[in-house]
Amino acid sequence: MNGLDFALGENAQMIRDTTRRFAEERIAPLAARIDAQDWFPRDELWPAMGELGLHGITVEEADGGLGLGYLEHVVAQEEIARASASIGLSYGAHSNLCVNQIRRWASPEQKAKYLPRLISGAHVGSLAMSEASAGSDVVSMKLKAERTDAGWVLNGTKFWITNAPYADVLVVYARTGEGSRGLTTFLIEKDMPGFSIGQKIDKMGMRGSPTAELVFTDCEVPAANVMGPENGGVGVLMSGLDYERTVLAGIQLGIMQACLDTVLPYVRERQQFGVPIGHFQLMQAKVADMYVALNSARAYVYAVAQACDAGRTTRFDAAGAILYASENAFRVAGEAVQALGGAGYTKDWPVERYLRDAKLLDIGAGTNEIRRMLIGRELIGAAA
C-alpha cells in the first residue's frame, strides 16, 4: 500500500527499509508461533537485531550505537511491531526503557560494562518500576534498598516487568528514603545473590513478550551499580517517561499498518452478492477510517519524536501521542476483525491477535485515564 510520504529524512528511511526487510524475513514467519506458544525467540532474533544496530539506535557512536534519534527509533519500533507486536514490546523495553536510560544516566564505567552486550543482542535488558500495589502511583513503590558496608541490600518485589524472565541487566528503582525524593536507580544483574524471578504472568495479548515478577531477598548490590544520583531516582524515572511513551507509541502504528495489510487484500478478494466486498460503500468507509486513524496517529507520534530529538518535547504531548495512537489502534483492530467477519473471529487470521495486542497500550506505560489526567493538568496549569 502506497501512503502519505512523511518525508522523515534519509536516516529514518534507511532504518525503515532495513527494519522492514528484517521484520518480513525473520520476525513475521514466527509471529503466529510466538503468540500461540507464548514463546520469546531470543536466540533467533536478538543477536541478529544487534547486528543491524537496532538495539542501540539512540546510543552515541562512541558508545557503540548508531547515534540517531527518537524518530528513527519510532520508525524501527513501528516496523518490528508490524510483524509482531509482542517482539515490538520486548524490543521497546530492551532498547528504550533499558538501553536508552543507561545511555542517558549511567557513568562512563557503567556504559562500558553494560552497553556493548546489550547493543549486540548478547544480553537482554529490562526496566522495573511497577509493583503489585504501585502502578499508576509508581512513586509509592516499596522495594527497599538499605546501605551496607559493601553497597546495598534490596528487599521486596516488582511486578508486570517486561522481559524479566530473560533479562541479563535490569534498570530497577528502589526506595532509599522517604517520599518521592527517596528513590534511587540500580543496575541489577540476573546472577546477583538474592535476586530471582517470581511468577510468570499469562497475558491476554502480547504473548511471547515475557512478563514476570521480580523477587529481591537480601539482594546484594555493589555501590558501583547505583545509576544516577542517590535519592534522585524520581528524576531518572520521570525524565525517561516522555521517551518511553513516544517510542512505544510506534507499536500501535505497526499494529494499525498490519491491520490494513490484512484487510485490504481480503476485501478485494472476498465476494458476496457476486462482487468483492470492497465494492460496498460501507466497507470502503471502514477502510478509509482505518487509514485516516493510522496516518493521523503517525503524524502526531512522528512530530513528538522529532520534538524529542530537538529537545523541545512536552510531557503532555508525549502522553497525548501514545493516548491517541493506542485508542486508534484498538479501534482499528476491532474494525479489522469486523471487516473479516466470521473469519476475523478465528485463529486462522491474525486480526484477532492484533486486537488482543492493541489493548495493552491502553493500560501499559501509563493508563489512558492517567494520560488524560496528566494532559489536562499540564494544560490547565500552563493556562493558569
Short mmCIF file of C-alpha atoms in Angstrom, two decimals:
data_model
loop_
_atom_site.label_atom_id
_atom_site.label_comp_id
_atom_site.label_asym_id
_atom_site.label_seq_id
_atom_site.Cartn_x
_atom_site.Cartn_y
_atom_site.Cartn_z
CA MET A 1 0.00 0.00 0.00
CA ASN A 2 1.42 3.37 -1.01
CA GLY A 3 0.53 6.01 1.53
CA LEU A 4 1.48 9.52 2.52
CA ASP A 5 5.20 10.28 2.45
CA PHE A 6 6.01 11.98 5.74
CA ALA A 7 9.47 12.98 4.42
CA LEU A 8 11.19 11.94 7.65
CA GLY A 9 14.65 12.10 6.15
CA GLU A 10 17.29 9.77 4.78
CA ASN A 11 18.26 8.20 8.11
CA ALA A 12 14.67 7.35 9.05
CA GLN A 13 14.04 5.88 5.61
CA MET A 14 17.20 3.79 5.85
CA ILE A 15 16.12 2.45 9.23
CA ARG A 16 12.62 1.75 7.91
CA ASP A 17 13.87 -0.13 4.86
CA THR A 18 16.38 -2.19 6.84
CA THR A 19 13.99 -2.98 9.68
CA ARG A 20 11.07 -3.77 7.39
CA ARG A 21 13.14 -6.20 5.36
CA PHE A 22 14.38 -7.94 8.51
CA ALA A 23 10.89 -8.00 10.04
CA GLU A 24 9.33 -9.50 6.93
CA GLU A 25 12.02 -12.15 6.54
CA ARG A 26 12.79 -13.07 10.15
CA ILE A 27 10.02 -11.92 12.50
CA ALA A 28 6.75 -12.27 10.57
CA PRO A 29 7.21 -16.02 9.87
CA LEU A 30 7.47 -16.59 13.64
CA ALA A 31 4.62 -14.31 14.74
CA ALA A 32 1.82 -16.88 14.95
CA ARG A 33 4.01 -19.32 16.89
CA ILE A 34 5.20 -16.55 19.23
CA ASP A 35 1.59 -15.81 20.14
CA ALA A 36 0.29 -19.39 20.25
CA GLN A 37 3.14 -20.74 22.39
CA ASP A 38 3.88 -17.57 24.38
CA TRP A 39 7.42 -18.01 23.05
CA PHE A 40 10.18 -15.40 23.19
CA PRO A 41 12.64 -16.21 20.36
CA ARG A 42 15.68 -14.64 21.96
CA ASP A 43 18.34 -16.67 20.16
CA GLU A 44 16.55 -16.42 16.82
CA LEU A 45 16.17 -12.63 16.82
CA TRP A 46 18.10 -10.67 19.44
CA PRO A 47 21.68 -11.09 18.14
CA ALA A 48 20.52 -10.57 14.54
CA MET A 49 18.79 -7.34 15.53
CA GLY A 50 22.00 -6.34 17.24
CA GLU A 51 23.96 -6.87 14.03
CA LEU A 52 21.66 -4.36 12.34
CA GLY A 53 22.24 -1.82 15.10
CA LEU A 54 18.61 -1.80 16.17
CA HIS A 55 19.32 -2.14 19.89
CA GLY A 56 21.46 0.99 20.01
CA ILE A 57 19.73 3.41 17.68
CA THR A 58 19.81 6.32 20.15
CA VAL A 59 23.20 5.44 21.68
CA GLU A 60 26.14 7.62 20.67
CA GLU A 61 28.58 6.12 18.19
CA ALA A 62 31.39 6.43 20.72
CA ASP A 63 29.47 4.00 22.95
CA GLY A 64 28.77 1.54 20.14
CA GLY A 65 25.40 2.80 18.92
CA LEU A 66 24.13 4.36 15.70
CA GLY A 67 23.97 7.89 17.11
CA LEU A 68 20.50 8.52 15.69
CA GLY A 69 17.36 9.90 17.30
CA TYR A 70 13.96 9.02 18.69
CA LEU A 71 12.35 9.49 15.27
CA GLU A 72 14.45 6.66 13.85
CA HIS A 73 13.73 4.63 16.98
CA VAL A 74 9.97 5.08 16.49
CA VAL A 75 10.26 4.01 12.85
CA ALA A 76 12.15 0.84 13.81
CA GLN A 77 9.62 0.14 16.57
CA GLU A 78 6.77 0.52 14.08
CA GLU A 79 8.23 -1.89 11.54
CA ILE A 80 9.06 -4.54 14.15
CA ALA A 81 5.57 -4.34 15.66
CA ARG A 82 4.03 -4.53 12.19
CA ALA A 83 5.46 -8.06 12.01
CA SER A 84 4.89 -8.94 15.69
CA ALA A 85 3.66 -6.55 18.35
CA SER A 86 4.99 -8.93 21.01
CA ILE A 87 8.52 -8.65 19.70
CA GLY A 88 7.94 -4.92 19.34
CA LEU A 89 7.08 -4.65 23.03
CA SER A 90 10.13 -6.62 24.15
CA TYR A 91 12.28 -4.61 21.76
CA GLY A 92 10.97 -1.34 23.18
CA ALA A 93 11.58 -2.47 26.75
CA HIS A 94 15.11 -3.51 25.84
CA SER A 95 16.24 -0.72 23.53
CA ASN A 96 14.44 2.25 25.08
CA LEU A 97 13.46 1.54 28.67
CA CYS A 98 16.78 -0.16 29.46
CA VAL A 99 19.46 0.78 26.92
CA ASN A 100 18.36 4.39 26.44
CA GLN A 101 18.14 5.03 30.18
CA ILE A 102 21.66 3.64 30.62
CA ARG A 103 22.78 5.88 27.76
CA ARG A 104 21.28 8.92 29.45
CA TRP A 105 22.19 8.29 33.09
CA ALA A 106 24.98 5.76 33.50
CA SER A 107 28.57 6.63 34.34
CA PRO A 108 31.26 6.02 31.68
CA GLU A 109 32.31 2.89 33.57
CA GLN A 110 28.73 1.58 33.70
CA LYS A 111 28.24 2.26 30.00
CA ALA A 112 31.45 0.44 29.15
CA LYS A 113 30.38 -2.54 31.25
CA TYR A 114 26.77 -2.94 30.13
CA LEU A 115 26.13 -1.30 26.77
CA PRO A 116 28.28 -3.46 24.44
CA ARG A 117 26.43 -6.72 25.13
CA LEU A 118 23.03 -5.03 25.29
CA ILE A 119 23.62 -3.33 21.94
CA SER A 120 24.96 -6.51 20.32
CA GLY A 121 21.94 -8.51 21.46
CA ALA A 122 24.06 -10.90 23.51
CA HIS A 123 22.19 -9.61 26.55
CA VAL A 124 18.51 -8.75 27.06
CA GLY A 125 17.58 -5.65 29.02
CA SER A 126 14.60 -4.70 31.16
CA LEU A 127 13.29 -1.90 33.35
CA ALA A 128 11.42 -2.36 36.64
CA MET A 129 9.21 0.37 38.05
CA SER A 130 5.83 -1.17 38.82
CA GLU A 131 4.88 -3.21 41.86
CA ALA A 132 1.69 -5.08 42.74
CA SER A 133 0.45 -2.05 44.71
CA ALA A 134 2.34 0.66 42.79
CA GLY A 135 1.19 1.05 39.19
CA SER A 136 -0.13 4.45 38.19
CA ASP A 137 1.09 5.70 41.58
CA VAL A 138 4.57 4.40 40.85
CA VAL A 139 6.37 6.61 43.39
CA SER A 140 4.56 4.72 46.15
CA MET A 141 6.84 1.74 45.43
CA LYS A 142 8.03 -0.25 48.44
CA LEU A 143 11.04 -2.21 47.16
CA LYS A 144 13.57 -1.18 49.79
CA ALA A 145 17.30 -0.62 49.43
CA GLU A 146 19.43 -0.33 52.56
CA ARG A 147 23.04 0.76 52.63
CA THR A 148 25.71 -1.69 53.83
CA ASP A 149 29.48 -1.56 54.08
CA ALA A 150 29.72 -3.35 50.73
CA GLY A 151 26.99 -1.38 48.94
CA TRP A 152 23.26 -2.00 49.16
CA VAL A 153 20.82 -4.77 50.07
CA LEU A 154 17.42 -4.84 48.33
CA ASN A 155 14.27 -6.49 49.69
CA GLY A 156 10.84 -6.60 48.08
CA THR A 157 9.24 -7.32 44.72
CA LYS A 158 8.45 -5.80 41.34
CA PHE A 159 5.52 -6.82 39.14
CA TRP A 160 4.43 -6.61 35.47
CA ILE A 161 8.07 -6.49 34.33
CA THR A 162 8.56 -6.97 30.58
CA ASN A 163 11.46 -9.24 29.56
CA ALA A 164 12.05 -10.20 33.19
CA PRO A 165 12.49 -13.98 32.71
CA TYR A 166 15.20 -13.44 30.09
CA ALA A 167 16.80 -10.20 31.27
CA ASP A 168 20.53 -10.13 31.93
CA VAL A 169 20.55 -6.47 33.02
CA LEU A 170 17.68 -4.56 34.64
CA VAL A 171 17.25 -0.90 35.48
CA VAL A 172 15.47 -1.07 38.85
CA TYR A 173 14.02 1.70 41.02
CA ALA A 174 14.04 1.16 44.78
CA ARG A 175 13.26 3.15 47.92
CA THR A 176 16.27 4.58 49.73
CA GLY A 177 14.48 7.29 51.71
CA GLU A 178 11.12 8.82 52.44
CA GLY A 179 8.62 10.28 50.00
CA SER A 180 9.04 10.95 46.30
CA ARG A 181 12.62 12.14 46.80
CA GLY A 182 13.66 8.87 48.38
CA LEU A 183 14.10 6.70 45.28
CA THR A 184 17.35 5.52 43.71
CA THR A 185 18.09 3.71 40.43
CA PHE A 186 20.11 0.49 40.44
CA LEU A 187 21.63 -1.65 37.71
CA ILE A 188 20.78 -5.25 38.58
CA GLU A 189 22.40 -8.30 37.04
CA LYS A 190 20.48 -11.57 36.85
CA ASP A 191 23.11 -13.51 38.83
CA MET A 192 23.31 -11.16 41.81
CA PRO A 193 22.83 -13.04 45.11
CA GLY A 194 19.29 -12.72 46.40
CA PHE A 195 17.71 -11.83 43.04
CA SER A 196 15.23 -14.22 41.43
CA ILE A 197 12.26 -14.39 39.06
CA GLY A 198 8.88 -14.96 40.69
CA GLN A 199 5.64 -15.84 38.98
CA LYS A 200 5.39 -15.54 35.23
CA ILE A 201 2.27 -13.74 34.02
CA ASP A 202 -0.03 -15.26 31.41
CA LYS A 203 -1.45 -12.36 29.42
CA MET A 204 -4.42 -11.82 27.11
CA GLY A 205 -2.22 -10.31 24.41
CA MET A 206 1.42 -9.53 23.71
CA ARG A 207 2.05 -13.22 24.23
CA GLY A 208 5.67 -14.04 23.58
CA SER A 209 6.77 -10.83 25.23
CA PRO A 210 7.61 -12.37 28.62
CA THR A 211 6.28 -10.67 31.75
CA ALA A 212 7.07 -11.68 35.32
CA GLU A 213 7.55 -10.74 38.94
CA LEU A 214 10.99 -9.88 40.33
CA VAL A 215 11.89 -11.02 43.84
CA PHE A 216 14.64 -9.44 45.93
CA THR A 217 15.59 -11.32 49.12
CA ASP A 218 18.60 -9.67 50.72
CA CYS A 219 19.83 -8.99 47.20
CA GLU A 220 23.40 -7.72 47.37
CA VAL A 221 24.15 -4.83 45.01
CA PRO A 222 27.57 -3.13 44.81
CA ALA A 223 27.73 0.62 45.37
CA ALA A 224 29.10 0.94 41.83
CA ASN A 225 25.71 -0.19 40.50
CA VAL A 226 23.84 2.94 41.57
CA MET A 227 22.87 4.75 38.35
CA GLY A 228 22.42 8.48 38.63
CA PRO A 229 22.26 10.39 41.91
CA GLU A 230 21.38 8.69 45.17
CA ASN A 231 17.79 9.61 46.10
CA GLY A 232 17.46 11.07 42.61
CA GLY A 233 15.56 8.15 41.13
CA VAL A 234 12.37 10.13 40.55
CA GLY A 235 14.27 12.42 38.22
CA VAL A 236 15.72 9.46 36.35
CA LEU A 237 12.33 7.77 36.16
CA MET A 238 10.27 10.78 35.12
CA SER A 239 12.80 12.03 32.60
CA GLY A 240 12.55 8.73 30.73
CA LEU A 241 8.76 8.57 30.56
CA ASP A 242 8.39 11.02 27.68
CA TYR A 243 10.80 9.00 25.52
CA GLU A 244 9.23 5.71 26.62
CA ARG A 245 5.75 6.85 25.66
CA THR A 246 6.91 8.26 22.33
CA VAL A 247 8.83 5.17 21.26
CA LEU A 248 6.23 2.67 22.47
CA ALA A 249 3.56 4.55 20.51
CA GLY A 250 5.32 3.14 17.45
CA ILE A 251 3.99 -0.29 18.42
CA GLN A 252 0.44 0.93 17.85
CA LEU A 253 1.38 2.37 14.46
CA GLY A 254 2.75 -1.03 13.49
CA ILE A 255 -0.42 -2.79 14.62
CA MET A 256 -2.60 -0.44 12.58
CA GLN A 257 -0.46 -0.97 9.49
CA ALA A 258 -0.65 -4.73 10.00
CA CYS A 259 -4.44 -4.45 10.15
CA LEU A 260 -4.52 -2.69 6.79
CA ASP A 261 -2.02 -5.21 5.38
CA THR A 262 -4.57 -7.93 6.15
CA VAL A 263 -7.85 -6.13 5.45
CA LEU A 264 -7.08 -4.60 2.05
CA PRO A 265 -6.30 -7.87 0.22
CA TYR A 266 -9.24 -9.56 1.95
CA VAL A 267 -11.87 -7.02 0.88
CA ARG A 268 -10.54 -7.10 -2.68
CA GLU A 269 -10.86 -10.88 -2.90
CA ARG A 270 -13.77 -11.86 -0.64
CA GLN A 271 -17.02 -11.90 -2.65
CA GLN A 272 -20.62 -11.60 -1.54
CA PHE A 273 -23.63 -10.98 -3.76
CA GLY A 274 -21.38 -11.56 -6.74
CA VAL A 275 -18.88 -8.76 -6.13
CA PRO A 276 -15.84 -8.18 -3.88
CA ILE A 277 -16.98 -6.79 -0.55
CA GLY A 278 -14.62 -3.87 -1.05
CA HIS A 279 -17.10 -2.58 -3.64
CA PHE A 280 -19.65 -1.86 -0.91
CA GLN A 281 -19.61 1.72 0.33
CA LEU A 282 -19.87 0.72 3.99
CA MET A 283 -16.72 -1.36 3.62
CA GLN A 284 -14.95 1.45 1.77
CA ALA A 285 -15.85 3.80 4.62
CA LYS A 286 -14.44 1.32 7.15
CA VAL A 287 -11.13 1.08 5.27
CA ALA A 288 -11.00 4.86 4.91
CA ASP A 289 -11.47 5.34 8.64
CA MET A 290 -8.72 2.82 9.38
CA TYR A 291 -6.30 4.58 7.04
CA VAL A 292 -7.06 8.03 8.44
CA ALA A 293 -6.71 6.76 12.02
CA LEU A 294 -3.26 5.35 11.19
CA ASN A 295 -1.91 8.41 9.41
CA SER A 296 -3.28 10.92 11.89
CA ALA A 297 -1.61 8.95 14.71
CA ARG A 298 1.58 8.73 12.68
CA ALA A 299 1.64 12.49 12.20
CA TYR A 300 1.33 13.12 15.94
CA VAL A 301 3.81 10.44 17.01
CA TYR A 302 6.41 11.44 14.41
CA ALA A 303 6.06 15.12 15.37
CA VAL A 304 6.57 14.33 19.06
CA ALA A 305 9.59 12.14 18.23
CA GLN A 306 11.09 14.99 16.23
CA ALA A 307 10.44 17.31 19.17
CA CYS A 308 12.26 14.85 21.44
CA ASP A 309 15.24 14.97 19.12
CA ALA A 310 15.16 18.77 19.13
CA GLY A 311 14.95 18.89 22.92
CA ARG A 312 11.57 20.59 22.93
CA THR A 313 9.04 17.87 23.65
CA THR A 314 6.36 18.44 26.27
CA ARG A 315 5.19 15.87 28.77
CA PHE A 316 1.56 16.33 27.73
CA ASP A 317 2.35 15.79 24.04
CA ALA A 318 4.31 12.61 24.76
CA ALA A 319 1.30 11.39 26.73
CA GLY A 320 -1.04 12.64 24.02
CA ALA A 321 0.78 10.81 21.24
CA ILE A 322 0.55 7.41 22.90
CA LEU A 323 -3.01 8.11 24.07
CA TYR A 324 -4.12 8.87 20.52
CA ALA A 325 -2.15 6.02 18.95
CA SER A 326 -3.33 3.46 21.50
CA GLU A 327 -7.03 4.30 21.21
CA ASN A 328 -6.82 4.45 17.42
CA ALA A 329 -5.04 1.09 17.29
CA PHE A 330 -7.63 -0.70 19.41
CA ARG A 331 -10.43 0.76 17.30
CA VAL A 332 -8.68 -0.09 14.02
CA ALA A 333 -8.00 -3.65 15.19
CA GLY A 334 -11.68 -4.01 16.10
CA GLU A 335 -12.67 -2.81 12.65
CA ALA A 336 -10.21 -5.28 11.10
CA VAL A 337 -11.96 -8.13 12.91
CA GLN A 338 -15.31 -6.76 11.74
CA ALA A 339 -14.13 -6.41 8.14
CA LEU A 340 -13.22 -10.09 8.02
CA GLY A 341 -16.48 -11.10 9.67
CA GLY A 342 -16.53 -14.68 10.92
CA ALA A 343 -13.01 -15.25 9.60
CA GLY A 344 -11.77 -12.38 11.73
CA TYR A 345 -13.05 -14.07 14.88
CA THR A 346 -10.99 -17.19 14.26
CA LYS A 347 -7.37 -18.07 14.95
CA ASP A 348 -6.91 -18.68 11.23
CA TRP A 349 -6.44 -14.96 10.67
CA PRO A 350 -4.12 -12.63 12.63
CA VAL A 351 -6.58 -9.79 13.23
CA GLU A 352 -7.87 -11.27 16.50
CA ARG A 353 -4.24 -11.22 17.70
CA TYR A 354 -3.91 -7.60 16.63
CA LEU A 355 -6.97 -6.74 18.74
CA ARG A 356 -5.60 -8.50 21.83
CA ASP A 357 -2.17 -6.95 21.36
CA ALA A 358 -3.51 -3.45 20.76
CA LYS A 359 -5.27 -3.35 24.13
CA LEU A 360 -2.06 -3.40 26.15
CA LEU A 361 -1.02 0.18 25.50
CA ASP A 362 -4.39 1.49 26.65
CA ILE A 363 -3.05 0.26 30.00
CA GLY A 364 0.73 -0.13 29.89
CA ALA A 365 3.22 2.75 30.11
CA GLY A 366 0.51 4.63 32.00
CA THR A 367 -3.21 4.08 31.54
CA ASN A 368 -5.19 6.31 29.19
CA GLU A 369 -7.00 7.68 32.23
CA ILE A 370 -3.68 8.79 33.74
CA ARG A 371 -2.57 10.22 30.39
CA ARG A 372 -5.73 12.31 30.18
CA MET A 373 -5.27 13.50 33.76
CA LEU A 374 -1.67 14.48 33.03
CA ILE A 375 -2.55 16.31 29.81
CA GLY A 376 -5.44 18.20 31.39
CA ARG A 377 -3.45 19.11 34.50
CA GLU A 378 -0.49 20.36 32.48
CA LEU A 379 -2.64 22.42 30.11
CA ILE A 380 -4.77 23.96 32.83
CA GLY A 381 -1.70 24.65 34.93
CA ALA A 382 0.03 26.29 31.97
CA ALA A 383 -3.02 28.46 31.31
CA ALA A 384 -3.47 29.47 34.94
#
